[in-house]
XYZ file of C-alpha atoms in Angstrom:
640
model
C 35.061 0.477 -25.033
C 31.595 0.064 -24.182
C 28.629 -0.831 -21.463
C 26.013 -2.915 -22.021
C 22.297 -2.013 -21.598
C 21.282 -2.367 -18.147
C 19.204 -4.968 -17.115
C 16.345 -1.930 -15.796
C 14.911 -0.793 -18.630
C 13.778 2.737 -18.030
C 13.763 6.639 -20.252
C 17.630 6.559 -20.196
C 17.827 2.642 -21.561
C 17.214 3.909 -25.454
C 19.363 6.542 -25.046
C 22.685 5.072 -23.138
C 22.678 1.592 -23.626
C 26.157 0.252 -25.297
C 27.376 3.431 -26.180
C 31.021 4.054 -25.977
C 32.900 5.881 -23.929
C 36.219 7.682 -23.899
C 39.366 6.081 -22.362
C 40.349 7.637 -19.164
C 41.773 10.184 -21.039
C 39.580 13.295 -21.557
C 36.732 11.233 -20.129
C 36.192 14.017 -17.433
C 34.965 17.739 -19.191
C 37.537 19.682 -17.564
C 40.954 20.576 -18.960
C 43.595 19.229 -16.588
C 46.091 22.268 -15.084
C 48.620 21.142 -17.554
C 46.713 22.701 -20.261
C 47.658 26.002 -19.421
C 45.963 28.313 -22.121
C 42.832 27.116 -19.578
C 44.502 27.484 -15.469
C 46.745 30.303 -16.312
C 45.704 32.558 -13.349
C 46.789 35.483 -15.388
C 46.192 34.758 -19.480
C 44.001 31.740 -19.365
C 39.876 31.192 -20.342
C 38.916 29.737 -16.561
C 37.264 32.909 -14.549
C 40.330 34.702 -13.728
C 38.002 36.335 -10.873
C 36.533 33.481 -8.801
C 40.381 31.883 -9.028
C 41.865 35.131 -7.526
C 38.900 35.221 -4.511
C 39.691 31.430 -3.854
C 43.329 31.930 -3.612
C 42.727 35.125 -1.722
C 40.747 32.558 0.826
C 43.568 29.784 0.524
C 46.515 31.929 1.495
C 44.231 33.182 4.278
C 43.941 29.561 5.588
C 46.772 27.917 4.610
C 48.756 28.439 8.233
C 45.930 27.424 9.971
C 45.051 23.742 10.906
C 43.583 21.578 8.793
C 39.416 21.090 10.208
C 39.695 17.399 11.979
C 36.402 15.849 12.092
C 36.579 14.024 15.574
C 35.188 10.344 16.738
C 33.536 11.998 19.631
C 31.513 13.851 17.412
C 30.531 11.206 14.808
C 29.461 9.316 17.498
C 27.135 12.339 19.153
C 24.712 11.257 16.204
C 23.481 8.178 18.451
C 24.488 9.969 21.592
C 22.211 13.112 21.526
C 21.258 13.660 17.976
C 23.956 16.453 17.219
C 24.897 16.394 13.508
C 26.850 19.117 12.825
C 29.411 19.106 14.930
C 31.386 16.218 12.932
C 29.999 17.538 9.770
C 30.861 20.866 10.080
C 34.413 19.765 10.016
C 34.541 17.265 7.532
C 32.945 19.516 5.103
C 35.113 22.411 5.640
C 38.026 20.068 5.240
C 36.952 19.076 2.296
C 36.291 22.365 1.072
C 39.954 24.021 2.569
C 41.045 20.585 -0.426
C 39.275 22.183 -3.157
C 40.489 25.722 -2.561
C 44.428 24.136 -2.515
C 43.391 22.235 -5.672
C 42.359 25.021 -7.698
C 45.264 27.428 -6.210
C 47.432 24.803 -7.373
C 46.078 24.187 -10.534
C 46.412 28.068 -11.586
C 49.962 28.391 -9.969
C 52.082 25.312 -10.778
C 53.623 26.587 -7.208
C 55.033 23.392 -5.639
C 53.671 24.651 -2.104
C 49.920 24.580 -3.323
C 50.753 21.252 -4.363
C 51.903 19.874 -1.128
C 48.959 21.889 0.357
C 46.334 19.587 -1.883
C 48.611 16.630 -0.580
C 48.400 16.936 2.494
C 44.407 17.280 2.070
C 43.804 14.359 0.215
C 46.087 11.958 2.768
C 44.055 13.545 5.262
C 41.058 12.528 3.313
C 42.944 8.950 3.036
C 42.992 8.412 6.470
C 39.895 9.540 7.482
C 38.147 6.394 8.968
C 34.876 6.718 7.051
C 33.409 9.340 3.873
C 30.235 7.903 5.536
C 28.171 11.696 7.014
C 27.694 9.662 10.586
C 23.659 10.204 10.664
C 23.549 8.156 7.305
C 25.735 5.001 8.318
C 24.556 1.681 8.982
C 27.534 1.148 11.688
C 25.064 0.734 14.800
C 22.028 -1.393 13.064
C 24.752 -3.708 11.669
C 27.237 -3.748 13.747
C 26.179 -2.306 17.142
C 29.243 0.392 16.843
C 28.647 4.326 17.130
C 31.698 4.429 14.916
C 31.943 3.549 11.632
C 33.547 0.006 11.136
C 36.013 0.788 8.248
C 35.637 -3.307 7.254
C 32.711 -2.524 6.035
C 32.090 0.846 4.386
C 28.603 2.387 3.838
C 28.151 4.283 0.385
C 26.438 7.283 1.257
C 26.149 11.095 -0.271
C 29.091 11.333 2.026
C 31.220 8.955 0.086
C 30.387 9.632 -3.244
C 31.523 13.394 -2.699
C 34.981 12.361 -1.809
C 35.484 9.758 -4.356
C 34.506 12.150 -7.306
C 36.533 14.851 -4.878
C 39.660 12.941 -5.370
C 38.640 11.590 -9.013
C 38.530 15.316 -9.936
C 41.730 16.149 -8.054
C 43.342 12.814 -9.870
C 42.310 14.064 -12.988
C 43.358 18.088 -13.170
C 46.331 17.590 -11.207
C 47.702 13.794 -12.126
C 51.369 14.787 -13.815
C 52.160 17.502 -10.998
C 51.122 15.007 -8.321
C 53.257 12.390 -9.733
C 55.534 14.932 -10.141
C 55.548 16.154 -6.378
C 54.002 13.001 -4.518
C 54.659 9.654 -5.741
C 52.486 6.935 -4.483
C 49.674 9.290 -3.447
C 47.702 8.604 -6.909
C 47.839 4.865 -6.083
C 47.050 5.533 -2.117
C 43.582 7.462 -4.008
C 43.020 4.536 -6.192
C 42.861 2.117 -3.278
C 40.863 3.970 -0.937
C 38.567 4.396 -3.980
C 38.082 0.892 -4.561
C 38.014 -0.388 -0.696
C 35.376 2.334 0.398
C 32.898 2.913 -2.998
C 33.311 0.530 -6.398
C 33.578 -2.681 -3.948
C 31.038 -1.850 -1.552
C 28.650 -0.368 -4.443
C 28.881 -3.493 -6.543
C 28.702 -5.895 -3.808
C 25.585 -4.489 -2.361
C 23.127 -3.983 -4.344
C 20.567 -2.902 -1.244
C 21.176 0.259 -1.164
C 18.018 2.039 -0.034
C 19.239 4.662 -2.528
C 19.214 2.768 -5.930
C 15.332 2.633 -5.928
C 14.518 -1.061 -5.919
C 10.819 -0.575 -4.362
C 9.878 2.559 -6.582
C 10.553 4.772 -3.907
C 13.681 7.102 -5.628
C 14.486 10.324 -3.922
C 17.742 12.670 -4.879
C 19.959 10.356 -3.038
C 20.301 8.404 -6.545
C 21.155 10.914 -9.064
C 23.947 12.341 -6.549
C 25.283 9.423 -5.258
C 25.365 8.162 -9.114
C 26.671 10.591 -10.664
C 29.270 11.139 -8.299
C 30.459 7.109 -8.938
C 30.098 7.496 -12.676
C 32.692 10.279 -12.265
C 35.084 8.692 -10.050
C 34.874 5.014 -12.664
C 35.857 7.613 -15.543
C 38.598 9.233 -13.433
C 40.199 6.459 -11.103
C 39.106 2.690 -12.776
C 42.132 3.588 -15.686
C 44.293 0.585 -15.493
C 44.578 -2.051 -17.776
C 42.716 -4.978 -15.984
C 39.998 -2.654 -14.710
C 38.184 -2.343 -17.992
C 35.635 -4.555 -17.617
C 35.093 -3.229 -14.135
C 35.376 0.109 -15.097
C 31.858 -0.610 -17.908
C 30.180 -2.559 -15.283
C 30.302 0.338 -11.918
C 29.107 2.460 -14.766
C 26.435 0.340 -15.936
C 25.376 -0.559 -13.024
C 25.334 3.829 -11.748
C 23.231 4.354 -15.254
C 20.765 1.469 -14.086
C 20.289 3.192 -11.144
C 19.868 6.541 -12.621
C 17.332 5.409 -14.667
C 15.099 4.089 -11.605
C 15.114 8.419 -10.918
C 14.628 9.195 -14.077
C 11.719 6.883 -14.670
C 9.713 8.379 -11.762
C 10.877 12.037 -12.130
C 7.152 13.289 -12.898
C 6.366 14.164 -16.770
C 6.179 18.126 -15.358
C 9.511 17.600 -13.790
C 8.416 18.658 -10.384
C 10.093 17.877 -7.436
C 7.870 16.735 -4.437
C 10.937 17.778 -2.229
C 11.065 21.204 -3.692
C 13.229 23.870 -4.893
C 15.983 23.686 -2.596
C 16.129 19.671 -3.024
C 16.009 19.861 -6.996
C 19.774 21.247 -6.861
C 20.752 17.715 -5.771
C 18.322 15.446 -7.234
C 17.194 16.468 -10.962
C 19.740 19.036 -10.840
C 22.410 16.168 -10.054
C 21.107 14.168 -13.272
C 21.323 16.769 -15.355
C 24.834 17.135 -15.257
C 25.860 13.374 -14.736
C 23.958 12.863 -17.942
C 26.039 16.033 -19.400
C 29.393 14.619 -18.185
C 28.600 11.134 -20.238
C 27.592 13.137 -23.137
C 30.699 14.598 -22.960
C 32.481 10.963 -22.100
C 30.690 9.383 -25.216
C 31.446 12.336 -27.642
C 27.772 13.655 -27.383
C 26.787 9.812 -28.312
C 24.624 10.071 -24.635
C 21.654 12.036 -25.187
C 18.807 12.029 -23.360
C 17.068 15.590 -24.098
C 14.413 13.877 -25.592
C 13.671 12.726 -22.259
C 9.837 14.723 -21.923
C 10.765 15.138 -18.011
C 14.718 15.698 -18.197
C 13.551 18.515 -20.039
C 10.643 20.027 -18.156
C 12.274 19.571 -14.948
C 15.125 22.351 -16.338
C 11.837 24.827 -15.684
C 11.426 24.282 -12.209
C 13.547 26.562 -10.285
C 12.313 29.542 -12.366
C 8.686 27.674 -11.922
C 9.306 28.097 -8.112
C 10.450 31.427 -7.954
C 8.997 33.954 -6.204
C 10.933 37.153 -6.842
C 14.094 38.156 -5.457
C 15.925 35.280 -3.359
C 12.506 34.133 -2.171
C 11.351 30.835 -3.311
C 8.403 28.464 -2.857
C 9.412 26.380 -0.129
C 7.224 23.161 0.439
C 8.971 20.091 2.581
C 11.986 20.922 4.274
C 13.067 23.789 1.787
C 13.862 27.263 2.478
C 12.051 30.044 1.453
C 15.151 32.080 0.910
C 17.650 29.148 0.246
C 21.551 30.242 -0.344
C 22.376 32.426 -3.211
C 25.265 30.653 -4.126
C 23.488 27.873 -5.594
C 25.093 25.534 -8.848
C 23.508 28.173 -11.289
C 25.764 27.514 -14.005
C 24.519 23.952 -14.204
C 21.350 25.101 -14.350
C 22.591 27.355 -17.408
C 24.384 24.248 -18.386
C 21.528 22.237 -18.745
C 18.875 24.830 -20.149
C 21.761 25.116 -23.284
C 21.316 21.490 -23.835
C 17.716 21.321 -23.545
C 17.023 24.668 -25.096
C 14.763 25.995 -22.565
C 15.761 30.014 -22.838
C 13.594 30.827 -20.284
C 15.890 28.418 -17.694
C 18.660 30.077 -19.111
C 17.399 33.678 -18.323
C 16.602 32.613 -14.980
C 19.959 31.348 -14.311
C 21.714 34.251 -16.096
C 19.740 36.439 -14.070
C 22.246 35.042 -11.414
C 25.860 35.469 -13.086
C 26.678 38.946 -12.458
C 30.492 40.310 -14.225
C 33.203 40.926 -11.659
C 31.954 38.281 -9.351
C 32.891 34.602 -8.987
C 31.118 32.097 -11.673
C 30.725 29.738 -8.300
C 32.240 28.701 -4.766
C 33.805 26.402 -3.615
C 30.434 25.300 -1.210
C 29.100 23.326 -3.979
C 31.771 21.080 -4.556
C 35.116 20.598 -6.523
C 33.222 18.910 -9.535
C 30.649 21.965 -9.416
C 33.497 24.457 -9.320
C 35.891 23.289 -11.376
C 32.972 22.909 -14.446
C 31.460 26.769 -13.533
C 34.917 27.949 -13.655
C 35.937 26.511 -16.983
C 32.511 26.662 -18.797
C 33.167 29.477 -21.193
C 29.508 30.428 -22.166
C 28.740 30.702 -17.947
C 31.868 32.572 -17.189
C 30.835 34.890 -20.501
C 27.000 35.180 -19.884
C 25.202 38.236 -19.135
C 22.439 38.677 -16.889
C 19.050 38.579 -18.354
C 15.906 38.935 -16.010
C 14.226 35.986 -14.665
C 10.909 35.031 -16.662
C 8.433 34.799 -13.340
C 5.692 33.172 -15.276
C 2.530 34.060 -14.730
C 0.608 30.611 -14.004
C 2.078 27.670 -12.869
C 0.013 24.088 -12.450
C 2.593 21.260 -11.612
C -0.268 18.523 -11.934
C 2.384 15.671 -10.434
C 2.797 17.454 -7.314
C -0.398 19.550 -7.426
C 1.174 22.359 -6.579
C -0.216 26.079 -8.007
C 1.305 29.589 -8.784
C -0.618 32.265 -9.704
C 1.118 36.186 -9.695
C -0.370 39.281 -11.441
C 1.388 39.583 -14.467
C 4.158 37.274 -16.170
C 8.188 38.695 -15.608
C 7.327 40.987 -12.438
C 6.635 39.610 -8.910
C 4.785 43.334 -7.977
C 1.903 42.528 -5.925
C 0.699 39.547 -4.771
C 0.883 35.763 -5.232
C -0.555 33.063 -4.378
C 0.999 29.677 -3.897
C -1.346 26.301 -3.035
C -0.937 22.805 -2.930
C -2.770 19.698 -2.540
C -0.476 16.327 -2.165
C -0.233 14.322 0.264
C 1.608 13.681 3.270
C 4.156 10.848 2.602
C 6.219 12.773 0.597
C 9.897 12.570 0.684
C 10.599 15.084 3.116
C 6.993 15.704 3.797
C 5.577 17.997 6.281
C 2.237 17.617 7.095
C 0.825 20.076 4.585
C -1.889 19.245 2.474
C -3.805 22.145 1.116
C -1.623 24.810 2.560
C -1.146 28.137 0.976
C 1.188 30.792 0.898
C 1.132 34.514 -0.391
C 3.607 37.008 -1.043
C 3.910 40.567 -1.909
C 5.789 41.791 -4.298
C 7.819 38.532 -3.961
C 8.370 38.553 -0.183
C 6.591 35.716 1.722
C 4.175 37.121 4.225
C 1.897 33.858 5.251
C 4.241 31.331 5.178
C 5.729 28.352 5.039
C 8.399 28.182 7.660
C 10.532 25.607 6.158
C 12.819 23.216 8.438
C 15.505 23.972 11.832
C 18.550 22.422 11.721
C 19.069 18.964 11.021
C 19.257 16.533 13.850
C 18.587 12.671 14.334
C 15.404 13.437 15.193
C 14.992 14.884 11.621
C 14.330 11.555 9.882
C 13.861 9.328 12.698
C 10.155 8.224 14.445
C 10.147 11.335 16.274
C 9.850 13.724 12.710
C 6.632 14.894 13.495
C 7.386 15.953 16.733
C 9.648 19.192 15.151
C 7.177 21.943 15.062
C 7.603 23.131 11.496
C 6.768 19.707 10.303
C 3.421 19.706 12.032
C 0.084 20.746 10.315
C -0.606 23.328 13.418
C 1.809 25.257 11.967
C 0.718 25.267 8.627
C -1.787 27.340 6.772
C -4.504 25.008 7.480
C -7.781 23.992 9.282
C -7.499 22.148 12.690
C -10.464 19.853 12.559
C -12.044 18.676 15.952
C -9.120 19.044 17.832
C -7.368 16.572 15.181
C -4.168 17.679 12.731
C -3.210 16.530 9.777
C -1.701 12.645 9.662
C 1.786 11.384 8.296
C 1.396 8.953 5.252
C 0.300 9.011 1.546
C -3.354 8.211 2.257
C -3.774 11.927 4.284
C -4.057 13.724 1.050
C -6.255 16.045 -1.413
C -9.032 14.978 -3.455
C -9.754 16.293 -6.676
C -7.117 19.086 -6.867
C -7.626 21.688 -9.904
C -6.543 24.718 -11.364
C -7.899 26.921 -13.728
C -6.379 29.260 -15.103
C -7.132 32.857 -16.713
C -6.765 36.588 -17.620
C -8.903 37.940 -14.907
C -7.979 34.982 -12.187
C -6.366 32.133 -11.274
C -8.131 29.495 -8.698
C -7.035 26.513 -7.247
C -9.618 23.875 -5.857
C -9.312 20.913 -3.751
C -10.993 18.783 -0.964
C -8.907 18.390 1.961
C -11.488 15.930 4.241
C -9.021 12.759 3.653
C -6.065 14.418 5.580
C -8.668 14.341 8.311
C -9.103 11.188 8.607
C -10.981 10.974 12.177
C -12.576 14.145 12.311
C -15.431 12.795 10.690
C -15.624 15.486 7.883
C -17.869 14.815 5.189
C -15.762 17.037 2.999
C -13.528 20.375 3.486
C -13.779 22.283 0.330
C -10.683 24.817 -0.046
C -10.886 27.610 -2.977
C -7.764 29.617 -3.226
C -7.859 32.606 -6.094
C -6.123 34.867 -7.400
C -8.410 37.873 -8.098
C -6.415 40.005 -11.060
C -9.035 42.210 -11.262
C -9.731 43.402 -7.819
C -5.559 42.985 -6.860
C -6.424 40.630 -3.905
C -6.257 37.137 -2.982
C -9.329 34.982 -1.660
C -9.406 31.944 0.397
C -12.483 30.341 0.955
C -13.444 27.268 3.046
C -16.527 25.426 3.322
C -16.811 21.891 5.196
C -19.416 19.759 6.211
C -19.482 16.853 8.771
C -20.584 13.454 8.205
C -23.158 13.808 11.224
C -24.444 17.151 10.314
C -23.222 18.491 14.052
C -22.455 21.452 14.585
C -18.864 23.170 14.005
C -17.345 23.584 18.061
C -14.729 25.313 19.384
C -11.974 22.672 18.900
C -12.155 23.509 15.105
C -9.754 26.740 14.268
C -7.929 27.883 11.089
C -4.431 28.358 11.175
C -2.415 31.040 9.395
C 1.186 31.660 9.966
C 2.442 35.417 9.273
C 5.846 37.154 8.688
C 6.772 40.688 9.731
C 4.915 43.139 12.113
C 1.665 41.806 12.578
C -1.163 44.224 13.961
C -4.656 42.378 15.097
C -7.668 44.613 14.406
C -10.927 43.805 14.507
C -12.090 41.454 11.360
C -8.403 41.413 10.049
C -5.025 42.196 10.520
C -1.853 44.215 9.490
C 1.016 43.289 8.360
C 4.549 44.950 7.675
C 6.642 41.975 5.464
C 10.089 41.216 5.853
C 12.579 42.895 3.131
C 10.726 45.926 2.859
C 7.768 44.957 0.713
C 4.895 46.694 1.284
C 2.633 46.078 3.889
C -0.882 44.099 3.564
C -3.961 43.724 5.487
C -5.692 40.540 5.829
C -9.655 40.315 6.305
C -12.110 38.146 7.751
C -15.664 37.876 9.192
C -15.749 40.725 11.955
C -17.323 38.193 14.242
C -14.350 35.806 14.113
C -11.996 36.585 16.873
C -8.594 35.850 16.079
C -5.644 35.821 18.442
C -1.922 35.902 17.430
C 0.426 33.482 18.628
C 4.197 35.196 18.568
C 7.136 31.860 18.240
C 10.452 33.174 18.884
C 13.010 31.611 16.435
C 16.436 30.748 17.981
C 17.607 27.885 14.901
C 20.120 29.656 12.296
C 18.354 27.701 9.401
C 14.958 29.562 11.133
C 16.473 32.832 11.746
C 18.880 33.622 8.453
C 15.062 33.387 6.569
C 12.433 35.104 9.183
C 14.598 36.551 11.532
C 13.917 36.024 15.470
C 10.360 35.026 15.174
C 6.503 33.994 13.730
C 2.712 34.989 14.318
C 0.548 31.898 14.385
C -2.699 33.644 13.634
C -5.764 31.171 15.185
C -9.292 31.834 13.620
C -12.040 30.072 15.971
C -14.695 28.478 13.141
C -17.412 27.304 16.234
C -20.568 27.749 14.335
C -19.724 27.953 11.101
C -19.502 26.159 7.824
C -17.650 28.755 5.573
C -15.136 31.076 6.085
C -13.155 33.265 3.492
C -10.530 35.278 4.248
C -8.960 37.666 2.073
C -5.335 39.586 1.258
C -4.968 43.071 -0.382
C -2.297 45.758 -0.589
C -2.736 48.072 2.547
C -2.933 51.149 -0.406
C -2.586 54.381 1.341
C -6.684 56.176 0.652
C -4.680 59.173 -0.698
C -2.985 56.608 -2.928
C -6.209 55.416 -4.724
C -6.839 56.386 -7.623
């Protein structure tokens, strides 16, 4: 059979349009648990390890409860904001389902098999895959609850229709086997609650249709394209079957076609797992569904984007976090589709970086990520089989799209310090009023910071965003101008961001006078370098206003600081988290800072910094150029 080319005609059109694809049958890259030279949990290829730990947490479980995600709950989204509370449950629910699935898949033993049963009715019956915060139920309907005549398509919903699709497909013959009737009862809730709703609306805020495509598409995409390969398998659903997967490929090319020729993600690191990182292996599943006749590697920013994570890395489990990222995101990220994907596209250094992650005797994956994600880590032969390798750290970094800049001493070590800018702007998708901040860490440990996001509530992505703290310029590392801070919206951005690049140093440039848009600045010139030479790290700012008037005290620079920080006089201390070694930061003698100490009491806060922050304020009255600097507090018997 075959699809035609989609009416949008973007990077992907030349490369999938009216290709053919597999019957249902070995559509999906993962041998099903009847092939047992695979799932044997004893003699088979799958990692015998990571099955043995999630059976280990299975039989641990299995008396227990099943998580019940409760209407009182969904509806404390609308009530006071509270998100987790009905997510928490749902997701662990749907997690206890993949643990049962892959028990059952390396046992045959009829009581996993009930086990996954009972999972996926529960999954049946739940009124809505819809996450709550995401559904349209109020706005269209004036309910708090979701109204299950008419089902929203959400993340939410395309995790548990490629959940079940990947269930369906591993486990079809012992299900029929055990459960007869509960394939169909999948096959209707599939239909009723994604491929009618998808292809009847075609609204979706997700697909794109305004230019404005953030990692809701790839995920939500790729998870339909693998339920229409798994569950659209009878007879009169072929034509339905191409069209839901035309239409997802459509779609997928609206992300693809604005996914920057660098490959940068304006989100970040921690976002790119589910947006690029989410095409790259939908795009590797219909290679594999069209016999390798789907390839898009030529694709300049399919393949550059493979290079960001290792492009963002820091050293250690510390990242660069811009937006609502965190600077020391879970370790138990998708790394073998990142290994995945760098195979494909060749990039060795990608494939270092996420071999630097696979370590022998451990797990390939969890179960956190995902059935789809575990099931392909823990039958992917080369991932379960690969060695670690160091990560490359590169030396420079200038990702033009996003205007963000890396510069550390020397390429494959994070010793010492570096320096992280950006320029931008401040509508991007989960922006934080940011432009022109900088970070710098020591010996890969942040130390002026980024603090990244709390917890997310309704607030979180309502009109009341920018009244979170960490989302506000003040607590960024950057001027406050006249009293003002930074603006929301695309138009508060940098002007004329560079980078230059070299042996000795590494400098990043930009004007930041247009996210200042009423402070009357005639221009606010940042330079940040990175001084090779003399081991240190130089910001300087100079800024002018329009009416040549004096700078006054309502104009301060911001920096915020982790670990022990000691004022002195013309600088400070500071001890970093993780045992790094400690810096000192210097300014003008004159300029009297004061430290400002925020206790942290949100997890997503405290698992990264601990319990709290220095907000470091350095009063600019009477000035019109400031630089401050960051060096290695070297012992003087130390020196050389």
């Amino acid at each position: 059979m075959s699809f035609p080319t989609a009416p949008f005609s973007g990077p992907l059109a030349a490369h999938l349009g009216g290709i053919a694809v597999r019957s249902r049958d070995g559509a999906l890259p993962v041998a099903p648990a009847s092939d047992r030279s695979v799932w044997d949990r004893r003699s088979g290829t799958a990692d015998r390890v990571g099955i043995e730990a999630i059976i280990a947490r299975a039989e641990v479980e299995r008396p227990t409860p099943w998580p019940h995600p409760r209407a009182s709950d969904a509806a404390r989204v609308h009530r006071d904001g509270d998100r987790s509370a009905w997510e928490d449950a749902a997701f662990e629910r749907q997690r206890r389902l993949s643990r049962a699935t892959i028990a059952a898949a390396a046992t045959l033993d009829d009581a996993w098999i009930d086990e996954v049963v009972d999972g996926v009715v529960l999954l049946c019956e739940q009124s809505s895959w819809c996450w709550p915060a995401h559904d349209d139920t109020l706005r269209s309907h004036g309910a708090v609850l979701a109204t299950v005549t008419d089902p929203y398509v959400d993340l939410g919903a395309g995790e548990a229709v490629a959940q079940l699709a990947w269930i369906d497909h591993l486990l079809g013959a012992q299900l029929d086997a055990r459960a007869p009737g509960v394939r169909a009862r999948i096959r209707h809730e599939a239909r009723v609650r994604v491929f009618e709703p998808f292809q009847r609306r075609r609204d979706w805020h997700w697909i794109g249709l305004d230019g404005d495509v953030h990692n809701w598409n790839p995920w939500i995409h790729g998870n339909v394209i693998v339920a229409a390969l798994g569950l659209l398998d009878a007879a009169d659903e072929t034509v339905e079957r191409d069209r839901v997967i035309a239409l997802a490929i459509e779609g997928l090319d609206r992300y693809v076609a604005v996914l920057p020729a660098d490959g940068a993600i304006d989100e970040g690191y921690a976002y790119w797992w589910n947006g690029a990182a989410r095409a790259l292996e939908v795009l590797d599943v219909l290679a594999h569904a069209t016999d390798g006749a789907a390839d898009a590697t030529a694709v300049t920013s399919l393949r550059e984007t493979v290079a960001f994570p290792h492009r963002s890395h820091l050293g250690g489990d510390w990242f660069v976090n811009h937006a609502d990222g965190q600077a020391k995101p879970p370790v138990d990220q998708p790394w073998h589709a990142l290994h995945r994907a760098a195979r494909r596209h060749r990039d060795i250094g990608a494939e270092a970086f996420a071999a630097s992650h696979r370590h022998p005797g451990t797990p390939a994956a969890t179960e956190r990520e995902g059935l789809g994600r575990l099931l392909r880590a823990l039958t992917d032969p080369a991932w379960v089989a690969a060695s670690p390798a160091p990560p490359p750290l590169p030396r420079d970094v200038w990702l033009a799209s996003t205007e963000v800049f890396l510069a550390r001493g020397s390429a494959g070590s994070s010793d010492g310090l570096t320096l992280v800018a950006k320029g931008g702007h401040n509508g991007e998708h989960h922006n934080h009023n940011d432009v022109g901040s900088f970070l710098v860490a020591v010996d890969g440990v942040p130390v002026i910071v980024d603090a990244g996001r709390p917890t997310y509530t309704a607030a979180t992505f309502g009109p009341d965003r920018y009244g979170i703290w960490t989302m506000q310029s003040a607590w960024h590392n950057v001027p406050v101008v006249r009293g003002r801070t930074q603006p929301a919206g695309r138009d508060a951005a940098a002007r004329g961001a560079t980078a230059e690049v070299g042996d000795d140093g590494s400098t990043f440039t930009a004007d930041l006078a247009a996210a200042y848009p009423d402070a009357g600045l005639d221009h606010w010139r940042r330079r940040a370098r990175l001084d090779r030479v003399a081991g240190r790290v130089e910001i300087v700012d100079a800024w002018r206003f329009a009416d040549d008037a004096p700078t006054g005290d309502d104009t301060l620079l911001h920096l915020l600081v982790a670990g022990d920080v000691r004022l002195e006089t013309g600088g400070a201390r500071v001890i970093p988290e993780g045992g790094a070694r400690p810096v000192r930061l210097r300014w003008p003698d004159k300029v009297a800072a004061t430290a400002e100490v925020r206790h942290l009491d949100d997890p997503m806060l405290t698992e990264v910094w601990g319990g709290r922050l220095t907000r470091l304020a350095l009063p600019l009255a009477s000035r019109t150029q400031l630089q401050v600097t960051v060096e290695l507090d070297t012992p003087i018997e130390d020196s050389p």
